[in-house]
Amino acid sequence: MSKFQPIPQEQFNEVLNFITKNEKLDKDYLYRVYKYVVDGIDDISESNTIGVIQGINHVELISYIIGEYSYFTFGFDAEKLKQFQSDENIIVSISSVVADKYLSLEQFSHREQVLTNRYIPPISTLYVYINFMLNMVEMYRSRIQKTSVIADLFKKSISISKCILDLLVQGFETEAFSNWRTLHECECVLILLNKYGEPIINEYLKHMQYGLAFRDTFIDKDQQTEIFMKMKEEMRTHDLKSKDIKKYIEYGWLYAIPEFDESTMKLNFRDGLEKIAGLEQYSKRYEMSSEIIHGTPLLIYSNREYFYFLTLLSTYESFFRLEHIFINLFAKNVSSEQFEGYKRMRSIYYTHLVNIHARESQNFSAWQKMRKRNK
């Protein structure tokens, strides 16, 4: 008797409707493919050549079938689709590929040994808060008629925070820490744009235009030349040479900030942007993250627990600063009902996040002391 049986077509159709709202999918054809796949998995299970198959997740399996079918039939007219579906060899080929992908990626996928999971409070609580903020940013962006660089950069920063948590959950601690480096760069820019407002935002946008001109992306080449010449003239006022173009494009907008002191600050991240944002205490972490990005031995021979704690705590600390900007930016730009909803959520979860950060900081300190004793 077969170990695995296909679900009835009525149930298959319900799963299909749950996965996708595409009414044009041929349910009968896809069910034929599905039965082929289940039979193939059953044969593989009987032969026991790749290990014990623990059962079939039919939702995942059907999702792979939809993916293959939708990709290879995209753009087909009715006649071409009919030819595709009438070819028995194609059904066999798709079924074999889906079985391989499902078994390889769902049943026998290589998975890193993980130090955390998405269900424990240090991860799940921050996930909830991030998700709520992303939804509110979308509400804000739908209310304004022009592009807001702060809103766009804020959304990207919060999305990076979510990506960091995803990587930690999957067991990629150093990769998560290297993403924190990008998050830290974004938060430094946001701190200054939020603090100084429109004059500095305009300078920042101007330097974005300089970057586009430098990369030769303008359709109007006369306009591009004009922008490029304006940039070169500004550089001369600061006694900068051609070799300084890239750093002026990236950090030259800092000259417009009153506190920028050319005698003690530089057009770079560590001695310029990070310093004037008041976050120079993170310079060593930033430098360590840069070593990982550039493929030093630290990337290969890192201590996973160390980078788990360091990344989690750094992300929390960046998040607290971003949340402060969020309140300043969005409180006046969403409806009172929406902001009241946010405040209710904040009254529940923000204190939890502060307490979790404190607890994880203590856990990190205890881990470091234990590690020293065991050396």
Tab-separated table of C-alpha atoms in Angstrom:
chain	number	residue	atom	x	y	z
A	1	MET	CA	0.000	0.000	0.000
A	2	SER	CA	1.229	3.470	-0.853
A	3	LYS	CA	2.568	5.506	2.048
A	4	PHE	CA	1.443	8.827	0.586
A	5	GLN	CA	-1.902	9.531	-1.056
A	6	PRO	CA	-3.053	12.674	-2.895
A	7	ILE	CA	-5.790	14.691	-1.247
A	8	PRO	CA	-9.206	14.726	-3.037
A	9	GLN	CA	-9.567	17.273	-5.835
A	10	GLU	CA	-12.190	19.247	-3.928
A	11	GLN	CA	-9.723	19.764	-1.088
A	12	PHE	CA	-6.958	20.451	-3.619
A	13	ASN	CA	-9.068	23.234	-5.125
A	14	GLU	CA	-9.642	24.751	-1.693
A	15	VAL	CA	-5.888	24.802	-1.058
A	16	LEU	CA	-5.333	26.322	-4.493
A	17	ASN	CA	-7.829	29.092	-3.773
A	18	PHE	CA	-6.142	29.714	-0.421
A	19	ILE	CA	-2.693	30.071	-2.021
A	20	THR	CA	-3.622	32.202	-5.024
A	21	LYS	CA	-6.532	34.269	-6.271
A	22	ASN	CA	-5.615	33.627	-9.911
A	23	GLU	CA	-8.897	32.410	-11.407
A	24	LYS	CA	-7.255	31.584	-14.749
A	25	LEU	CA	-5.344	28.594	-13.399
A	26	ASP	CA	-6.504	25.289	-14.844
A	27	LYS	CA	-7.364	23.372	-11.653
A	28	ASP	CA	-7.888	20.044	-13.439
A	29	TYR	CA	-4.490	20.219	-15.130
A	30	LEU	CA	-2.719	21.223	-11.936
A	31	TYR	CA	-4.413	18.373	-10.071
A	32	ARG	CA	-3.049	15.916	-12.657
A	33	VAL	CA	0.447	17.307	-12.071
A	34	TYR	CA	-0.086	17.115	-8.316
A	35	LYS	CA	-1.035	13.415	-8.470
A	36	TYR	CA	2.076	12.707	-10.534
A	37	VAL	CA	4.203	14.476	-7.920
A	38	VAL	CA	2.672	12.593	-4.984
A	39	ASP	CA	3.175	9.298	-6.813
A	40	GLY	CA	6.805	10.229	-7.473
A	41	ILE	CA	7.411	11.100	-3.823
A	42	ASP	CA	5.793	7.832	-2.804
A	43	ASP	CA	8.107	5.883	-5.148
A	44	ILE	CA	11.149	7.677	-3.730
A	45	SER	CA	9.950	6.907	-0.206
A	46	GLU	CA	9.568	3.229	-1.060
A	47	SER	CA	13.085	3.040	-2.505
A	48	ASN	CA	14.472	4.778	0.620
A	49	THR	CA	17.391	6.223	-1.362
A	50	ILE	CA	17.512	9.698	0.194
A	51	GLY	CA	16.304	9.200	3.762
A	52	VAL	CA	13.034	9.015	5.628
A	53	ILE	CA	10.328	11.311	4.251
A	54	GLN	CA	8.351	12.591	7.218
A	55	GLY	CA	5.099	13.264	5.408
A	56	ILE	CA	3.840	15.713	2.827
A	57	ASN	CA	2.953	19.325	3.485
A	58	HIS	CA	0.378	19.628	0.708
A	59	VAL	CA	0.212	23.437	0.871
A	60	GLU	CA	3.956	23.706	0.265
A	61	LEU	CA	3.848	21.060	-2.453
A	62	ILE	CA	1.000	22.737	-4.316
A	63	SER	CA	2.793	26.082	-4.009
A	64	TYR	CA	5.785	24.643	-5.886
A	65	ILE	CA	3.464	23.321	-8.592
A	66	ILE	CA	1.830	26.732	-9.006
A	67	GLY	CA	5.260	28.351	-9.181
A	68	GLU	CA	6.517	26.069	-11.964
A	69	TYR	CA	3.306	26.232	-13.981
A	70	SER	CA	2.839	30.014	-13.689
A	71	TYR	CA	6.439	30.766	-14.635
A	72	PHE	CA	6.576	28.578	-17.744
A	73	THR	CA	3.123	29.483	-19.070
A	74	PHE	CA	3.398	33.237	-18.500
A	75	GLY	CA	2.324	35.109	-21.629
A	76	PHE	CA	0.945	32.064	-23.420
A	77	ASP	CA	-2.079	32.561	-25.642
A	78	ALA	CA	-4.900	29.987	-25.593
A	79	GLU	CA	-3.427	27.897	-28.418
A	80	LYS	CA	0.069	27.741	-26.952
A	81	LEU	CA	-1.316	26.895	-23.514
A	82	LYS	CA	-3.353	24.061	-25.013
A	83	GLN	CA	-0.243	22.622	-26.678
A	84	PHE	CA	1.685	22.923	-23.416
A	85	GLN	CA	-0.973	21.112	-21.395
A	86	SER	CA	-1.444	18.320	-23.933
A	87	ASP	CA	2.234	17.320	-23.859
A	88	GLU	CA	2.564	14.365	-21.478
A	89	ASN	CA	6.338	14.737	-21.389
A	90	ILE	CA	5.943	18.235	-19.930
A	91	ILE	CA	3.697	16.923	-17.153
A	92	VAL	CA	6.289	14.278	-16.284
A	93	SER	CA	9.100	16.862	-16.402
A	94	ILE	CA	7.280	19.395	-14.194
A	95	SER	CA	6.292	16.670	-11.741
A	96	SER	CA	9.866	15.435	-11.441
A	97	VAL	CA	11.235	18.949	-10.894
A	98	VAL	CA	8.585	19.792	-8.275
A	99	ALA	CA	9.253	16.549	-6.391
A	100	ASP	CA	12.989	17.279	-6.410
A	101	LYS	CA	12.529	20.864	-5.203
A	102	TYR	CA	10.009	19.967	-2.538
A	103	LEU	CA	12.094	17.132	-1.092
A	104	SER	CA	15.378	19.016	-1.335
A	105	LEU	CA	14.164	22.365	-0.004
A	106	GLU	CA	11.447	21.289	2.454
A	107	GLN	CA	12.327	17.787	3.646
A	108	PHE	CA	16.122	17.601	3.355
A	109	SER	CA	17.152	21.221	3.181
A	110	HIS	CA	20.445	22.155	4.821
A	111	ARG	CA	19.693	24.315	7.825
A	112	GLU	CA	22.156	26.149	10.002
A	113	GLN	CA	22.156	25.305	13.689
A	114	VAL	CA	20.158	28.167	15.174
A	115	LEU	CA	20.569	30.018	18.462
A	116	THR	CA	17.079	31.494	18.507
A	117	ASN	CA	13.648	31.208	16.917
A	118	ARG	CA	10.910	33.573	15.795
A	119	TYR	CA	8.625	32.698	18.706
A	120	ILE	CA	10.664	33.868	21.688
A	121	PRO	CA	10.032	37.442	22.970
A	122	PRO	CA	13.390	39.030	21.963
A	123	ILE	CA	12.487	38.257	18.351
A	124	SER	CA	8.683	38.095	18.232
A	125	THR	CA	8.070	41.288	20.239
A	126	LEU	CA	10.304	43.351	17.964
A	127	TYR	CA	8.722	41.687	14.915
A	128	VAL	CA	5.283	42.852	16.080
A	129	TYR	CA	6.438	46.427	16.627
A	130	ILE	CA	8.266	46.583	13.294
A	131	ASN	CA	5.260	45.248	11.420
A	132	PHE	CA	2.994	47.849	13.003
A	133	MET	CA	5.408	50.648	12.103
A	134	LEU	CA	5.751	49.492	8.494
A	135	ASN	CA	1.975	49.571	8.121
A	136	MET	CA	1.836	53.085	9.555
A	137	VAL	CA	4.595	54.290	7.227
A	138	GLU	CA	2.532	53.040	4.296
A	139	MET	CA	-0.488	54.985	5.622
A	140	TYR	CA	1.676	58.101	5.890
A	141	ARG	CA	3.092	57.732	2.378
A	142	SER	CA	-0.408	57.317	0.944
A	143	ARG	CA	-1.415	60.677	2.477
A	144	ILE	CA	1.371	62.784	0.946
A	145	GLN	CA	1.538	63.793	-2.691
A	146	LYS	CA	5.305	64.070	-3.068
A	147	THR	CA	8.160	61.750	-2.314
A	148	SER	CA	9.456	62.070	1.230
A	149	VAL	CA	13.077	61.046	1.541
A	150	ILE	CA	12.719	60.661	5.310
A	151	ALA	CA	9.700	58.375	4.958
A	152	ASP	CA	11.432	56.311	2.279
A	153	LEU	CA	14.669	56.040	4.247
A	154	PHE	CA	12.769	55.254	7.429
A	155	LYS	CA	10.838	52.458	5.750
A	156	LYS	CA	14.073	51.022	4.363
A	157	SER	CA	15.667	51.182	7.820
A	158	ILE	CA	12.780	49.342	9.478
A	159	SER	CA	12.788	46.779	6.660
A	160	ILE	CA	16.503	46.194	7.259
A	161	SER	CA	15.727	45.673	10.956
A	162	LYS	CA	13.240	42.965	10.000
A	163	CYS	CA	15.808	41.404	7.666
A	164	ILE	CA	18.322	41.275	10.539
A	165	LEU	CA	15.847	39.383	12.704
A	166	ASP	CA	15.126	36.980	9.826
A	167	LEU	CA	18.843	36.237	9.483
A	168	LEU	CA	19.271	35.657	13.222
A	169	VAL	CA	16.340	33.236	13.196
A	170	GLN	CA	17.940	31.338	10.314
A	171	GLY	CA	21.314	31.079	12.066
A	172	PHE	CA	23.239	33.680	10.041
A	173	GLU	CA	24.694	35.798	12.839
A	174	THR	CA	27.627	37.435	11.005
A	175	GLU	CA	25.455	38.176	7.989
A	176	ALA	CA	22.915	39.783	10.314
A	177	PHE	CA	25.656	41.886	11.907
A	178	SER	CA	26.859	43.100	8.514
A	179	ASN	CA	23.284	44.216	7.796
A	180	TRP	CA	23.287	46.121	11.074
A	181	ARG	CA	26.157	48.158	9.576
A	182	THR	CA	23.797	49.365	6.844
A	183	LEU	CA	21.063	50.023	9.404
A	184	HIS	CA	23.512	52.106	11.448
A	185	GLU	CA	24.423	54.182	8.394
A	186	CYS	CA	20.737	54.795	7.680
A	187	GLU	CA	19.928	55.812	11.247
A	188	CYS	CA	22.785	58.327	11.301
A	189	VAL	CA	21.424	59.994	8.157
A	190	LEU	CA	17.879	59.954	9.544
A	191	ILE	CA	18.967	61.525	12.831
A	192	LEU	CA	20.450	64.504	10.985
A	193	LEU	CA	17.620	64.899	8.458
A	194	ASN	CA	15.073	64.755	11.263
A	195	LYS	CA	17.022	67.197	13.444
A	196	TYR	CA	17.761	69.887	10.855
A	197	GLY	CA	14.761	69.541	8.588
A	198	GLU	CA	14.188	70.911	5.106
A	199	PRO	CA	17.489	72.802	4.492
A	200	ILE	CA	19.582	69.688	5.150
A	201	ILE	CA	17.075	67.412	3.394
A	202	ASN	CA	17.472	69.580	0.288
A	203	GLU	CA	21.269	69.334	0.548
A	204	TYR	CA	21.026	65.570	0.912
A	205	LEU	CA	18.781	65.328	-2.156
A	206	LYS	CA	21.144	67.567	-4.111
A	207	HIS	CA	24.017	65.212	-3.411
A	208	MET	CA	21.848	62.324	-4.558
A	209	GLN	CA	21.584	64.190	-7.869
A	210	TYR	CA	25.368	64.566	-7.923
A	211	GLY	CA	25.663	60.821	-7.546
A	212	LEU	CA	23.309	60.210	-10.468
A	213	ALA	CA	25.265	62.643	-12.635
A	214	PHE	CA	28.572	61.004	-11.689
A	215	ARG	CA	27.184	57.616	-12.755
A	216	ASP	CA	25.999	59.015	-16.100
A	217	THR	CA	22.322	58.153	-15.569
A	218	PHE	CA	20.706	61.337	-16.943
A	219	ILE	CA	18.902	61.190	-20.280
A	220	ASP	CA	19.415	64.937	-20.702
A	221	LYS	CA	23.212	65.106	-20.984
A	222	ASP	CA	23.265	68.913	-20.953
A	223	GLN	CA	21.482	68.880	-17.596
A	224	GLN	CA	23.890	66.218	-16.369
A	225	THR	CA	26.897	68.327	-17.376
A	226	GLU	CA	25.416	71.381	-15.679
A	227	ILE	CA	24.887	69.458	-12.425
A	228	PHE	CA	28.371	67.965	-12.616
A	229	MET	CA	29.976	71.391	-13.156
A	230	LYS	CA	28.028	72.815	-10.217
A	231	MET	CA	29.368	70.005	-8.038
A	232	LYS	CA	32.958	70.669	-9.172
A	233	GLU	CA	32.566	74.369	-8.355
A	234	GLU	CA	31.326	73.558	-4.848
A	235	MET	CA	34.259	71.207	-4.336
A	236	ARG	CA	36.699	73.993	-5.176
A	237	THR	CA	35.218	76.193	-2.432
A	238	HIS	CA	36.204	73.475	0.031
A	239	ASP	CA	39.633	72.960	-1.550
A	240	LEU	CA	38.716	69.444	-2.706
A	241	LYS	CA	40.354	67.756	-5.710
A	242	SER	CA	39.080	65.332	-8.351
A	243	LYS	CA	40.201	62.414	-6.190
A	244	ASP	CA	37.681	63.585	-3.562
A	245	ILE	CA	34.618	63.353	-5.826
A	246	LYS	CA	33.178	60.156	-4.349
A	247	LYS	CA	33.476	61.232	-0.739
A	248	TYR	CA	32.028	64.663	-1.595
A	249	ILE	CA	29.047	63.050	-3.319
A	250	GLU	CA	28.397	60.782	-0.338
A	251	TYR	CA	29.170	63.116	2.555
A	252	GLY	CA	29.474	66.656	1.153
A	253	TRP	CA	25.995	67.545	2.391
A	254	LEU	CA	27.451	67.519	5.907
A	255	TYR	CA	29.083	70.904	5.159
A	256	ALA	CA	25.606	72.465	5.450
A	257	ILE	CA	25.225	71.311	9.065
A	258	PRO	CA	26.203	74.118	11.497
A	259	GLU	CA	28.088	71.753	13.845
A	260	PHE	CA	30.293	70.366	11.071
A	261	ASP	CA	33.859	71.469	11.880
A	262	GLU	CA	36.254	71.014	8.946
A	263	SER	CA	39.244	71.152	11.317
A	264	THR	CA	38.121	68.129	13.385
A	265	MET	CA	35.719	66.284	11.095
A	266	LYS	CA	36.145	64.549	7.763
A	267	LEU	CA	34.001	63.598	4.815
A	268	ASN	CA	33.619	59.970	5.819
A	269	PHE	CA	31.381	57.906	8.039
A	270	ARG	CA	33.390	57.442	11.218
A	271	ASP	CA	34.891	60.945	11.538
A	272	GLY	CA	32.007	62.744	9.884
A	273	LEU	CA	28.484	61.352	9.667
A	274	GLU	CA	28.621	59.069	12.716
A	275	LYS	CA	30.375	61.675	14.821
A	276	ILE	CA	28.029	64.556	14.046
A	277	ALA	CA	25.041	62.229	14.611
A	278	GLY	CA	26.377	61.644	18.126
A	279	LEU	CA	26.861	57.893	17.740
A	280	GLU	CA	30.649	57.623	17.691
A	281	GLN	CA	30.418	55.125	20.576
A	282	TYR	CA	29.443	52.584	17.908
A	283	SER	CA	32.571	53.124	15.809
A	284	LYS	CA	34.272	49.916	16.989
A	285	ARG	CA	31.189	47.830	16.218
A	286	TYR	CA	30.954	49.496	12.807
A	287	GLU	CA	34.611	48.747	12.119
A	288	MET	CA	34.134	45.113	13.149
A	289	SER	CA	31.138	44.824	10.843
A	290	SER	CA	33.212	46.265	7.997
A	291	GLU	CA	35.804	43.519	8.533
A	292	ILE	CA	33.067	40.902	8.125
A	293	ILE	CA	31.777	42.527	4.931
A	294	HIS	CA	35.253	42.542	3.403
A	295	GLY	CA	35.810	38.829	3.958
A	296	THR	CA	38.456	38.879	6.679
A	297	PRO	CA	39.064	35.748	8.816
A	298	LEU	CA	36.572	37.226	11.299
A	299	LEU	CA	33.816	36.268	8.859
A	300	ILE	CA	34.858	32.612	8.808
A	301	TYR	CA	36.071	32.025	12.351
A	302	SER	CA	33.650	34.157	14.342
A	303	ASN	CA	32.005	33.132	17.589
A	304	ARG	CA	28.335	32.703	16.787
A	305	GLU	CA	27.008	33.427	20.284
A	306	TYR	CA	29.048	36.631	20.479
A	307	PHE	CA	27.686	37.963	17.204
A	308	TYR	CA	24.161	36.873	18.063
A	309	PHE	CA	24.136	38.970	21.219
A	310	LEU	CA	26.007	41.881	19.631
A	311	THR	CA	23.662	42.008	16.635
A	312	LEU	CA	20.492	41.662	18.685
A	313	LEU	CA	21.493	44.401	21.142
A	314	SER	CA	22.763	46.724	18.386
A	315	THR	CA	19.529	46.288	16.441
A	316	TYR	CA	17.438	47.032	19.526
A	317	GLU	CA	19.456	50.180	20.225
A	318	SER	CA	19.132	51.379	16.637
A	319	PHE	CA	15.420	50.607	16.782
A	320	PHE	CA	14.896	52.726	19.904
A	321	ARG	CA	16.446	55.721	18.129
A	322	LEU	CA	14.419	55.087	14.984
A	323	GLU	CA	11.231	54.830	17.021
A	324	HIS	CA	11.920	58.284	18.463
A	325	ILE	CA	12.230	59.669	14.931
A	326	PHE	CA	9.077	57.803	13.967
A	327	ILE	CA	7.026	59.565	16.633
A	328	ASN	CA	8.372	62.991	15.666
A	329	LEU	CA	7.800	62.388	11.972
A	330	PHE	CA	4.464	60.633	11.831
A	331	ALA	CA	2.524	61.940	14.821
A	332	LYS	CA	1.389	64.981	12.833
A	333	ASN	CA	0.920	63.197	9.537
A	334	VAL	CA	-1.540	60.411	10.267
A	335	SER	CA	-5.096	60.617	11.528
A	336	SER	CA	-5.705	60.982	15.252
A	337	GLU	CA	-7.387	57.560	15.265
A	338	GLN	CA	-4.346	55.958	13.659
A	339	PHE	CA	-1.946	57.608	16.071
A	340	GLU	CA	-4.109	56.675	19.059
A	341	GLY	CA	-3.907	53.072	17.862
A	342	TYR	CA	-0.145	53.383	17.707
A	343	LYS	CA	0.028	54.824	21.219
A	344	ARG	CA	-2.060	51.940	22.556
A	345	MET	CA	0.271	49.451	20.933
A	346	ARG	CA	3.294	51.377	22.227
A	347	SER	CA	1.980	51.406	25.805
A	348	ILE	CA	1.952	47.609	25.735
A	349	TYR	CA	5.082	46.691	23.789
A	350	TYR	CA	7.647	49.479	24.162
A	351	THR	CA	8.257	48.759	27.851
A	352	HIS	CA	8.551	45.065	26.979
A	353	LEU	CA	11.252	45.921	24.432
A	354	VAL	CA	13.178	48.026	26.959
A	355	ASN	CA	13.024	45.214	29.512
A	356	ILE	CA	14.050	42.613	26.930
A	357	HIS	CA	17.049	44.733	25.930
A	358	ALA	CA	18.103	45.035	29.569
A	359	ARG	CA	17.709	41.295	30.117
A	360	GLU	CA	19.630	40.370	26.960
A	361	SER	CA	22.391	42.823	27.951
A	362	GLN	CA	22.700	40.980	31.271
A	363	ASN	CA	22.721	37.635	29.458
A	364	PHE	CA	25.494	38.904	27.173
A	365	SER	CA	27.581	40.059	30.136
A	366	ALA	CA	27.067	36.728	31.917
A	367	TRP	CA	28.038	34.852	28.743
A	368	GLN	CA	31.234	36.914	28.373
A	369	LYS	CA	32.222	36.296	32.007
A	370	MET	CA	31.605	32.565	31.661
A	371	ARG	CA	33.663	32.469	28.482
A	372	LYS	CA	36.582	34.204	30.208
A	373	ARG	CA	36.483	31.721	33.075
A	374	ASN	CA	36.524	28.783	30.647
A	375	LYS	CA	39.558	30.008	28.718
